[in-house]
Coordinates of C-alpha atoms in Angstrom, one line a residue:
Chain I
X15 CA -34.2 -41.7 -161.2
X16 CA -35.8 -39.3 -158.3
X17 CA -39.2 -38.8 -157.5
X18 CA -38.5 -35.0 -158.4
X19 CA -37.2 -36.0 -161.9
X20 CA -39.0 -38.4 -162.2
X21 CA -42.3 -36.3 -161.9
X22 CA -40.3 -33.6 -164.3
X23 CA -40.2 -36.4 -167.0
X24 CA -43.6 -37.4 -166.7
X25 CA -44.9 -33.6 -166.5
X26 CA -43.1 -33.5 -170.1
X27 CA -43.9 -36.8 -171.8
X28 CA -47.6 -36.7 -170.7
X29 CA -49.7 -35.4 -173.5
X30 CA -51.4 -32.3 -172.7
X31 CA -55.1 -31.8 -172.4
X32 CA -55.8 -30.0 -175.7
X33 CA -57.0 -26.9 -174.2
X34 CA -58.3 -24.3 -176.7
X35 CA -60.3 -27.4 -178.6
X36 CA -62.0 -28.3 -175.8
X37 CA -62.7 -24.9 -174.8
X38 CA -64.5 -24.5 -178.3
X39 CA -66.0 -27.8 -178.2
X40 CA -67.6 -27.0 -175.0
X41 CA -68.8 -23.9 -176.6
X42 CA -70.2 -25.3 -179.4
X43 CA -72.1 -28.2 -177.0
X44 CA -73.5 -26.5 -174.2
X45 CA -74.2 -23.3 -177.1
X46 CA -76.3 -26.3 -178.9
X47 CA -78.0 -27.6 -175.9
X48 CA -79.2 -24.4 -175.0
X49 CA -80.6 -23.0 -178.1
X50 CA -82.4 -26.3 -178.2
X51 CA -83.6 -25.7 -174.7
X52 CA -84.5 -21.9 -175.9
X53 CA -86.8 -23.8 -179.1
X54 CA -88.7 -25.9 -177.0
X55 CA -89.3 -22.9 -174.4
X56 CA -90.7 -21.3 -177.5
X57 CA -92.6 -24.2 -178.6
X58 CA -94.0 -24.3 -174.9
X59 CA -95.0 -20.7 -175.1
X60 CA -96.7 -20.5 -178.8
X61 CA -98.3 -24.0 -178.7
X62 CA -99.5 -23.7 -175.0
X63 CA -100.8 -21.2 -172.5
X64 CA -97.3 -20.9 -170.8
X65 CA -95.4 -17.7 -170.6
X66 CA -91.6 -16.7 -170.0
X67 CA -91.7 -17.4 -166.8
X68 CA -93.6 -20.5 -166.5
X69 CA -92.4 -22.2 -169.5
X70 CA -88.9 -22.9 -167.6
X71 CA -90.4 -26.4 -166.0
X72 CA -91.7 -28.0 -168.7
X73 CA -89.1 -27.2 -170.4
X74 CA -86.6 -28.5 -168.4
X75 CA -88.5 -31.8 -167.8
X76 CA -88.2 -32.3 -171.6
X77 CA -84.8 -31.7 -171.8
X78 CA -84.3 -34.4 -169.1
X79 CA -86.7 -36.6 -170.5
X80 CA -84.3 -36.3 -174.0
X81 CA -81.5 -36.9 -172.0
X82 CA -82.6 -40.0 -170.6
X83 CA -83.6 -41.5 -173.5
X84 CA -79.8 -40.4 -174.8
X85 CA -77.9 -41.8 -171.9
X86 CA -80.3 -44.7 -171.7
X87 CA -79.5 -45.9 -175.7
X88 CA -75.5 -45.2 -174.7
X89 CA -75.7 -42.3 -176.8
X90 CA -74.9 -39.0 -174.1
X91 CA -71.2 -40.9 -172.9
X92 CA -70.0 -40.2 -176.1
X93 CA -71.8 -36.5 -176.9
X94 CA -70.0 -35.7 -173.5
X95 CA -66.3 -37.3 -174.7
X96 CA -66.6 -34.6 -177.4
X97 CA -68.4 -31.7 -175.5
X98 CA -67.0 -31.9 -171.5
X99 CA -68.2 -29.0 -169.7
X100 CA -70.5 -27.8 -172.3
X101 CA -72.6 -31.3 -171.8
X102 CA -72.1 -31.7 -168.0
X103 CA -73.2 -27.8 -167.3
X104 CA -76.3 -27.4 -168.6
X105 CA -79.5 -29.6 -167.0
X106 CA -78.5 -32.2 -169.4
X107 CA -75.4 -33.0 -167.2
X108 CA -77.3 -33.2 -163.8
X109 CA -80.3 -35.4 -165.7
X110 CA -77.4 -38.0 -167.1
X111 CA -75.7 -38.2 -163.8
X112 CA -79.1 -38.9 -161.9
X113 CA -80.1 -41.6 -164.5
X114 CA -76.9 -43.1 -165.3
X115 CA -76.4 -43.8 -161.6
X116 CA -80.6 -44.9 -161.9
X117 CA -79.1 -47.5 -164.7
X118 CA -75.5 -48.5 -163.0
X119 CA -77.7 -49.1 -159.4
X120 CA -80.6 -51.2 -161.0
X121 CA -78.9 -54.8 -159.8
X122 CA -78.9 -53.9 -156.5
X123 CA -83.1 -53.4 -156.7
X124 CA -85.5 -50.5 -156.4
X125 CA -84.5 -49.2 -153.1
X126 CA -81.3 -49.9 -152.1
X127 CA -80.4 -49.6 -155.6
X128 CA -82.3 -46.8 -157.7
X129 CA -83.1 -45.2 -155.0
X130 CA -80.3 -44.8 -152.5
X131 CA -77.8 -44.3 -155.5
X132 CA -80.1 -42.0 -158.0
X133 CA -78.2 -38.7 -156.9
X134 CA -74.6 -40.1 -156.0
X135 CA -73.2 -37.4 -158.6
X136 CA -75.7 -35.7 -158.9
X137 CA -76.6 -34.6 -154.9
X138 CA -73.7 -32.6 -154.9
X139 CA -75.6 -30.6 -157.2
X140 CA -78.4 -30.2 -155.1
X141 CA -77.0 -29.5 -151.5
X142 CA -74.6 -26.7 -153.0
X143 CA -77.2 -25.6 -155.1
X144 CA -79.9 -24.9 -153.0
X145 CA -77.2 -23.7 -150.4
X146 CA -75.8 -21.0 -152.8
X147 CA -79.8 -19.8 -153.8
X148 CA -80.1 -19.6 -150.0
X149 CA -76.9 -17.4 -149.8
X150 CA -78.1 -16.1 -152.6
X151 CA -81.8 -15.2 -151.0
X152 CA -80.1 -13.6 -148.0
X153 CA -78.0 -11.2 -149.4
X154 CA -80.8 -9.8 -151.6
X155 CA -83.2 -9.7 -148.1
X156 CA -80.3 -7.9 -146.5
X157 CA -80.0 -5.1 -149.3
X158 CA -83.4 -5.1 -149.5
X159 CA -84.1 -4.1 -146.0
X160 CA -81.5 -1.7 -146.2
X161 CA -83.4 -0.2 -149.1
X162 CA -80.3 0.0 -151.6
X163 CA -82.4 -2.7 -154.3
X164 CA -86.1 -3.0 -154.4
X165 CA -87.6 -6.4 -154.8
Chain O
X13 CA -33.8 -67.5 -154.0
X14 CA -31.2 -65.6 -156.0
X15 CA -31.4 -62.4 -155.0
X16 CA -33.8 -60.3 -152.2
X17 CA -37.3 -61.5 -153.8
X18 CA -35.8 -63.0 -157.4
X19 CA -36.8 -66.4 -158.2
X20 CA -35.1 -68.9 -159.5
X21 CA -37.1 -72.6 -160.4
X22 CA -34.4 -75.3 -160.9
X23 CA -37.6 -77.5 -161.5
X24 CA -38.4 -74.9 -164.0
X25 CA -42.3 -75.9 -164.0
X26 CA -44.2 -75.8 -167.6
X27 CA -46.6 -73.8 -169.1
X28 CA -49.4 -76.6 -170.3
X29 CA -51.7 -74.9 -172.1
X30 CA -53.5 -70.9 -172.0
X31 CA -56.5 -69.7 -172.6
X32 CA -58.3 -66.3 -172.9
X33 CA -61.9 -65.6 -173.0
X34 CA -62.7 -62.5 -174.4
X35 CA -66.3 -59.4 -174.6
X36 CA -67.7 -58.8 -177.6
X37 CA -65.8 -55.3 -178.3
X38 CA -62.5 -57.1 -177.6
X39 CA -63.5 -59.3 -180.7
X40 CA -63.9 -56.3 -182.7
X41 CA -61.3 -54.2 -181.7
X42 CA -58.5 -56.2 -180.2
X43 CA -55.9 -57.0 -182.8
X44 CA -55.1 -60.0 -181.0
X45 CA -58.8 -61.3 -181.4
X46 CA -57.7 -63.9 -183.5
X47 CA -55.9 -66.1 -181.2
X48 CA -58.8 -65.5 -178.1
X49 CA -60.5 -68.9 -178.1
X50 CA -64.2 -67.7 -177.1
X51 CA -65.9 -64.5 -177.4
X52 CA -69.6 -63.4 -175.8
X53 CA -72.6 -61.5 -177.9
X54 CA -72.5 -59.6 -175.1
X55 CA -70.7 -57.7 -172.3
X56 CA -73.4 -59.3 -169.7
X57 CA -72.3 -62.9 -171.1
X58 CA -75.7 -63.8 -170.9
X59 CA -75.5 -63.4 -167.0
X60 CA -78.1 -60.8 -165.0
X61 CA -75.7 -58.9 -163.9
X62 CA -72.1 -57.4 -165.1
X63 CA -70.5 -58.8 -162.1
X64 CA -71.7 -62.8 -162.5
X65 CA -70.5 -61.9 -166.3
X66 CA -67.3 -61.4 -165.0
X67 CA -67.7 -65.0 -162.8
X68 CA -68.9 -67.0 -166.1
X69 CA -65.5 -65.6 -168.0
X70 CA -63.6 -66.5 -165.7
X71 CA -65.2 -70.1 -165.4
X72 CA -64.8 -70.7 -168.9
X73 CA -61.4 -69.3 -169.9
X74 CA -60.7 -72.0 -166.7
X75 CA -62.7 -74.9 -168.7
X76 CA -61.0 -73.6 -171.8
X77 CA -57.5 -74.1 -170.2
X78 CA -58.4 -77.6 -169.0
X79 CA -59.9 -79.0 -172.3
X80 CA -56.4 -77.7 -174.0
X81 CA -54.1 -79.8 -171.3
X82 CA -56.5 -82.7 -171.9
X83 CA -57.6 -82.4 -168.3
X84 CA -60.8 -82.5 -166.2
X85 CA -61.4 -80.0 -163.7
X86 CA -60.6 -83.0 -161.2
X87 CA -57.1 -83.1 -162.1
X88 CA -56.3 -79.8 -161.2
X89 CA -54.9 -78.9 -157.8
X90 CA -55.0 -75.7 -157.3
X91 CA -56.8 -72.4 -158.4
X92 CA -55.2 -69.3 -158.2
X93 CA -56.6 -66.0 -159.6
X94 CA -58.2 -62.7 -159.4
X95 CA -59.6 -59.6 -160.4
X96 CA -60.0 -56.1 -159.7
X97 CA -64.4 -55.9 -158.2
X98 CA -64.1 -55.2 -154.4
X99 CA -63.4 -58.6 -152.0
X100 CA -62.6 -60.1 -155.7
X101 CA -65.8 -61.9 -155.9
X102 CA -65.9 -63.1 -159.5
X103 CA -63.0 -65.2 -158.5
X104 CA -65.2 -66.2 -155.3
X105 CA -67.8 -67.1 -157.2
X106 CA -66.0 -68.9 -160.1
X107 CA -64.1 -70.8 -157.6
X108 CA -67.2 -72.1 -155.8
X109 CA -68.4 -73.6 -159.0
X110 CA -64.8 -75.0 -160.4
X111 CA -64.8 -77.0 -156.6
X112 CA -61.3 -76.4 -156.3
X113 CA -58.8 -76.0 -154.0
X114 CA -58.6 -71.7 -154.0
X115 CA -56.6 -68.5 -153.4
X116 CA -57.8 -65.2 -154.5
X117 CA -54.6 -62.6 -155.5
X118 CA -54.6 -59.3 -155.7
X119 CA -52.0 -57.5 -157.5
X120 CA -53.9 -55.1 -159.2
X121 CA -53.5 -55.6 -163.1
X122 CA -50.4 -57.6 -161.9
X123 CA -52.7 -60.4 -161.2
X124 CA -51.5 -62.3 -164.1
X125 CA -47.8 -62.7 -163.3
X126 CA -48.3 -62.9 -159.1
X127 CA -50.6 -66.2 -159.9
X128 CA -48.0 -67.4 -162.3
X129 CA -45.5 -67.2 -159.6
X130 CA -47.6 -68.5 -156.9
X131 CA -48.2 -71.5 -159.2
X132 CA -44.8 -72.2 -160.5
X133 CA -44.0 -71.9 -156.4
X134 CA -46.5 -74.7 -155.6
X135 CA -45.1 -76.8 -158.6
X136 CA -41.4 -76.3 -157.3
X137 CA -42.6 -77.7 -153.8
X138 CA -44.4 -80.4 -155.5
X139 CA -47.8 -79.9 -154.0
X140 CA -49.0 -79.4 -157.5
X141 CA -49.5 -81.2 -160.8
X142 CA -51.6 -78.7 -162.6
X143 CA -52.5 -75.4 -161.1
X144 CA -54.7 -73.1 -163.0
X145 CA -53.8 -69.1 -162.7
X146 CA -54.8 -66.3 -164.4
X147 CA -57.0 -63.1 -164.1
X148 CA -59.7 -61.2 -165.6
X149 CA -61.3 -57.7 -165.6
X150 CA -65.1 -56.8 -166.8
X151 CA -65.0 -53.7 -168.5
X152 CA -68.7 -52.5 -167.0
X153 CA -67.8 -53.7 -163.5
X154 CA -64.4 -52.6 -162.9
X155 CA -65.2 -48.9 -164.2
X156 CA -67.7 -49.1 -161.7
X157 CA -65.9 -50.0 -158.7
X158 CA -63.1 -47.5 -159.4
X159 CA -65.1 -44.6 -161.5
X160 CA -68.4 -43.4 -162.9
X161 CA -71.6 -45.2 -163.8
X162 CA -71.0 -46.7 -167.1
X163 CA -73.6 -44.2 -169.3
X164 CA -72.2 -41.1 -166.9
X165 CA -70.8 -38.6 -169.3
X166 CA -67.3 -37.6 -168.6
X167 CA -64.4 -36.2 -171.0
X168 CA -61.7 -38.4 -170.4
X169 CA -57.9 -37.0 -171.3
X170 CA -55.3 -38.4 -173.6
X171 CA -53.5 -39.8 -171.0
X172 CA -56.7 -42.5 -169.7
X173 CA -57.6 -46.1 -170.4
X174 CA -59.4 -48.7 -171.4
X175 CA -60.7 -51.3 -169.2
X176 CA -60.7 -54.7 -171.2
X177 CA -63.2 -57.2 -170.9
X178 CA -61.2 -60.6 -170.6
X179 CA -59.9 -63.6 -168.9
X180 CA -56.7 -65.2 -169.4
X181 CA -56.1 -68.1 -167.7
X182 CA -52.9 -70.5 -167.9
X183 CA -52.5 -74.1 -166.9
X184 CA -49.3 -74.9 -164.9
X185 CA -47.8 -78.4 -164.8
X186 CA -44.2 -79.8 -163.5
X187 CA -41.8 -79.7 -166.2
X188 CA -43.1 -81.2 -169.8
X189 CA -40.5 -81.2 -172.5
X190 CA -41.6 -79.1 -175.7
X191 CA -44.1 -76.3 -173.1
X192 CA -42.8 -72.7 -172.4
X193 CA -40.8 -73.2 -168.6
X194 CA -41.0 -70.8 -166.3
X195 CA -37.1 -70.1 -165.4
X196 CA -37.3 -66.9 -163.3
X197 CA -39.3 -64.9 -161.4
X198 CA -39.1 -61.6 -159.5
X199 CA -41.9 -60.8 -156.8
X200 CA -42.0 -57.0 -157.2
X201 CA -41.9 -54.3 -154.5
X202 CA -44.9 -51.6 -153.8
X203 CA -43.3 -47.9 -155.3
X204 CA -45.1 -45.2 -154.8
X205 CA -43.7 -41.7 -156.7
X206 CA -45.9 -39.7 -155.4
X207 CA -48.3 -39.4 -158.3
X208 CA -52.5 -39.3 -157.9
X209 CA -54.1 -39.0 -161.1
X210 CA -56.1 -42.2 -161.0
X211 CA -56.9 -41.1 -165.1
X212 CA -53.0 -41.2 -165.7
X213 CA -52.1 -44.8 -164.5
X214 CA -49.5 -45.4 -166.8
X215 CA -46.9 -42.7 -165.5
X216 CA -47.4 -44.3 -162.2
X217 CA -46.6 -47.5 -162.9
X218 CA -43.9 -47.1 -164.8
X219 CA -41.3 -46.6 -161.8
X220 CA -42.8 -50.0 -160.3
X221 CA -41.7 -51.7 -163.9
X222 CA -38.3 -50.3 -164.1
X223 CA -37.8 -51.3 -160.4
X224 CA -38.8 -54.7 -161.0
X225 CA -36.7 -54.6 -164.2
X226 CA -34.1 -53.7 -162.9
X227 CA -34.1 -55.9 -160.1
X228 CA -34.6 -59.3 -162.3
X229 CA -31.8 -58.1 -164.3
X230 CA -29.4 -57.8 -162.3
X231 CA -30.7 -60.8 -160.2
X232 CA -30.4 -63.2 -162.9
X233 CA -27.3 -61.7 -164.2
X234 CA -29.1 -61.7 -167.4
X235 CA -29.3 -58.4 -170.0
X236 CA -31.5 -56.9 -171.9
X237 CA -30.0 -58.9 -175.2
X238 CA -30.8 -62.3 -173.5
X239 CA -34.8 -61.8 -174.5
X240 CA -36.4 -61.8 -177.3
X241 CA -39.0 -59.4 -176.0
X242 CA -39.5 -57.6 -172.7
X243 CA -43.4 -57.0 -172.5
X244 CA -45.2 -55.1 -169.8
X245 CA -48.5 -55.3 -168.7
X246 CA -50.7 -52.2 -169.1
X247 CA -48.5 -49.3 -169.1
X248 CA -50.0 -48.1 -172.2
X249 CA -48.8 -45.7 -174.3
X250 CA -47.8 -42.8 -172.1
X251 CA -46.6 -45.6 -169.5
X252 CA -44.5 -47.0 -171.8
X253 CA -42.9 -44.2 -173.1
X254 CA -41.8 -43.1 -169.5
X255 CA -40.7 -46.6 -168.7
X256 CA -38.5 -46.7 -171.5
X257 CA -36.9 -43.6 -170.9
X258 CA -36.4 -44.6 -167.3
X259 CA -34.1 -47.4 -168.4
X260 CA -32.2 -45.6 -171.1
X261 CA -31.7 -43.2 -167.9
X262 CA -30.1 -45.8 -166.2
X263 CA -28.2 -47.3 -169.0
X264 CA -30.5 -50.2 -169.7
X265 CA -30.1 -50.1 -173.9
X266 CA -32.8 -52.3 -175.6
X267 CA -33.7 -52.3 -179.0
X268 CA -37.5 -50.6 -179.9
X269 CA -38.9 -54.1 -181.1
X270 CA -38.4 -55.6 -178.5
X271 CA -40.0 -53.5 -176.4
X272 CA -43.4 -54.4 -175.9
X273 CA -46.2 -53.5 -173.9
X274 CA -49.8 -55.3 -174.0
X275 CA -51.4 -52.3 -173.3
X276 CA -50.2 -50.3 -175.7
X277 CA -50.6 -52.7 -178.6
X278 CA -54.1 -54.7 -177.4
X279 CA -56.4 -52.1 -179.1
X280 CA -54.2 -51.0 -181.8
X281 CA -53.5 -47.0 -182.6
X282 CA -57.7 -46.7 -182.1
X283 CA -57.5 -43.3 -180.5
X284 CA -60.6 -43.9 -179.1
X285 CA -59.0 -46.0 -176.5
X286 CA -56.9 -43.2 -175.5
X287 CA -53.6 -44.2 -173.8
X288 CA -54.4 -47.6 -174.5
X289 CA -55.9 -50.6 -172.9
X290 CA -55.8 -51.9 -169.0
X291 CA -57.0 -54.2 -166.4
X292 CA -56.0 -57.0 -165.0
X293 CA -57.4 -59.3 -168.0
X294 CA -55.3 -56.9 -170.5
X295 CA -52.2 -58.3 -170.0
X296 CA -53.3 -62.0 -169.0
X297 CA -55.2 -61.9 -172.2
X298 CA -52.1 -61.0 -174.1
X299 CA -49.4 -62.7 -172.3
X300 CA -51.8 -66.4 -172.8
X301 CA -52.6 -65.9 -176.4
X302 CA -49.8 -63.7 -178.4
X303 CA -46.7 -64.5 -176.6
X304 CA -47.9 -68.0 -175.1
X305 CA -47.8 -68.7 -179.0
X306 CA -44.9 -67.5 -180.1
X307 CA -42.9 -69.2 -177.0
X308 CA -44.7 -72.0 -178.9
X309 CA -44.1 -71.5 -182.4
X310 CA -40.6 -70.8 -181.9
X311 CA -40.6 -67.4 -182.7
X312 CA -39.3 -66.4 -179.0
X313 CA -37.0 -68.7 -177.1
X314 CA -36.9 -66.5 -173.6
X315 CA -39.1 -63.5 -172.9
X316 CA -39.7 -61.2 -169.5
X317 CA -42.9 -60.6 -168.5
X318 CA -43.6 -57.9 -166.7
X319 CA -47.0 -56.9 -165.5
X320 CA -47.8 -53.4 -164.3
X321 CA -50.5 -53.1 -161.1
X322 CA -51.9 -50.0 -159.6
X323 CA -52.7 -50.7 -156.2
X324 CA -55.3 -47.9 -155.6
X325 CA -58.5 -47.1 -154.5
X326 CA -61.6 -45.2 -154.8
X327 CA -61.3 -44.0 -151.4
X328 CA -57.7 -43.8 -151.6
X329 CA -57.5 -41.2 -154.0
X330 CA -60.2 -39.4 -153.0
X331 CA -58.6 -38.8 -149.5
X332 CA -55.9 -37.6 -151.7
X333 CA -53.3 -40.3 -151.1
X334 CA -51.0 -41.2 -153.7
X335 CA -50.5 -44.1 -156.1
X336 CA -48.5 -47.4 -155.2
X337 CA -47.6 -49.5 -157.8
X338 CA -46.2 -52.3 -158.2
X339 CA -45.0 -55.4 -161.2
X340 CA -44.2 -58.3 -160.9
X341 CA -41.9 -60.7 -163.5
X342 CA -41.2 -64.0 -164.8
X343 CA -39.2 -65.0 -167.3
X344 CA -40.2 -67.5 -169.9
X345 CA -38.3 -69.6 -171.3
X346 CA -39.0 -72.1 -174.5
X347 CA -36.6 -74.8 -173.3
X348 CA -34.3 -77.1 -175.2
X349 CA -31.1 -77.4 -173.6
X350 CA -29.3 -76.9 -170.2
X351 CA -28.2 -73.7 -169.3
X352 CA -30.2 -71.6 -167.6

């Protein structure tokens, strides 16, 4: 048997990723994660002397401080086997990548370890991150200057 | 030599004894549990670290093998093993403290058949009276050195698998009436098809298991209706499937039981386990415990063993390169008489 029918065969006989669940699964996760997110924004902003726009950090923080606790008892692996891209989207991904790197790194000690492997998966998110806002930034400057938005 | 890299040992060396030493989610899920002779509380073996967990397996599934042949580590010639952790040192490190003579072989999830052959080689030349080989995978340190931190949440498809925490180790002596022989072997080549989903192993190790299939079989001169069972290493479900239409392709008829795949079956239908199980302890783990105690028991008189290896790496696919695989074979034998 050929490569070429080979990879024919294998394109057939492989079971396919079962889109249209996953796509609602996702949905349904990263939905959850964020209305939890919006209740503890709320909680923030009743409870304390935070408004709309401030109540974003401390909010975020908790959410990454539920996530560790989640990834740390074993327990995020398996709501992101069911979710995918609804758990790995929201901060919730980007605090279970940092800290299960954190965990995986610990053997190797605090520095060379923790520290030098922390963001491994999750730097990625960083660098493009902070190079889109700057994209981002300049664009609006430009339009700006040019007077067609206001700031 | 019978044929371009087929074996053939007129000395036919003797499997003494086998042993398998097994994590603690292997105890609970395998169905073969029950003929693993030594399980662990937990999947750091009560070592620091996952990787000296891996070592102290290994060590004892060696010690294990030895007490079985009635030997001491001192009567042992040679050691030959190894694993799937970068530079392979588990088998480094287990080696240091068994003090004996050492090679490390990598194969890939192959391991288990490649040190079988090396040891019935050494037997044949008589440099050895007892040679241990096996191999071993650590589920934490394996998906490590070729994936994602362990708690790193990722959806994996139908199609992945299971990294098994185990080491299966074999003790191989000249020829000792009433022991499974080893008649055959076939050193397998490295095929590459062109496929690079590191989460889809099985399809590309299939074509390295029909190559070396087809290759014993027509080097021996045996068929398919000479063994009671032809069992693969870790091709898992998808794997096996495609390897099994790949010979009824080529006109290689064998019955469904006696197909068998040690991947496929290790975990049971558990879809959690997705395509099945893998490593380079899944099939060792199988191959000394189930079929070493059938050859035993009678129940199979000649069986073909062939264990599936994917010879990646982490770099390798992520500079896009494809997938060589390769599978190596022997051919057991539960000897009376004198053909061969």
């Amino acid at each position: 048997m050929d490569q070429k029918t080979y990879s024919q065969l294998e394109q057939k006989m492989s079971p396919k990723v079962p889109l249209a669940g996953n796509l609602i699964r996702a949905f349904l996760t990263g939905g959850l994660i964020c209305a939890i997110g919006q209740g503890i924004m709320y909680f923030y902003m009743y409870f304390f002397d935070f408004t709309e726009k401030t109540a974003g950090n401390p909010t975020v923080a908790t959410l990454i401080f539920i996530v560790m606790l989640l990834t740390g008892f074993g327990k995020y692996k398996k709501i992101a086997q069911f979710g995918g891209a609804g758990s790995a989207v929201p901060v919730t991904g980007f605090g279970n990548a940092m800290i299960s790197s954190a965990i995986e790194h610990r053997t190797e000690g605090y520095v060379l370890g923790v520290g030098g492997n922390m963001f491994k998966l999750a730097g990625s998110v960083i660098v493009f991150g902070v190079f889109a806002a700057f994209v981002v930034a300049l664009i609006k400057t430009i339009l700006v200057k040019f007077g067609v938005v206001g700031w | 030599m019978v044929a371009r890299g087929v074996l053939s040992f007129s000395g036919r060396p003797s499997i003494r004894s086998a042993a398998v030493a097994a994590g603690p989610l292997e105890k609970k899920k395998s169905r073969f549990a029950h003929l693993f002779d030594q399980f662990y509380d937990s999947e750091l073996c009560g070592e620091e670290t996952n990787e000296k967990a891996h070592s102290r397996m290994i060590e004892d599934a060696c010690g294990l093998v030895l007490e079985k042949a009635e030997a001491m580590p001192a009567d042992a010639d040679f050691l030959l093993c190894g694993d799937l952790v970068n530079q392979m040192t588990p088998s480094n490190f287990a080696a240091a403290n068994l003090h004996l003579p050492y090679i490390g072989l990598f194969s890939a999830c192959a391991t288990s058949v490649s040190s079988l052959i090396a040891a019935a080689l050494l037997t044949e030349a008589g440099a050895s009276r007892l040679t241990l080989a096996g191999s071993s995978s650590q589920h934490n340190a394996i998906e490590r050195q070729f994936r994602y931190p362990i708690e790193y949440g990722f959806q994996k498809g139908p199609t992945a698998q299971w990294t098994v925490t185990a080491a299966g180790f074999a003790a191989v002596t000249p020829n000792e009436p009433g022991y499974p022989e080893i008649r055959h072997a076939t050193v397998g080549r490295s095929v590459d098809y062109g496929l690079t989903d590191p989460l889809n192993m099985g399809a590309a190790m299939a074509p390295a298991a029909f190559d070396t299939l087809n290759r014993h079989l027509s080097g021996t001169g045996n068929t398919p209706d000479d063994y009671d069972a032809i069992i693969t290493g870790d091709l898992g479900s998808v794997g096996s499937s495609l390897f099994r239409n790949m010979a009824k392709d080529e006109g290689i008829e064998v019955k469904r039981s006696k197909w068998r795949d040690a991947g496929e079956e290790f975990y049971g239908d558990d879809p959690s386990f997705f395509a099945g199980a893998s490593g380079a302890g899944c099939s060792a783990a199988v191959y000394f415990s189930d079929v070493f105690k059938r050859l035993m028991d009678g129940e199979y008189r000649r069986v073909l063993l062939i264990a599936t290896g994917a010879l990646l790496s982490p770099l390798s696919f992520q500079q896009g390169d494809t997938i060589p695989c390769t599978a190596h074979s022997v051919e057991l034998v539960m000897g009376e008489g004198g053909e061969s």
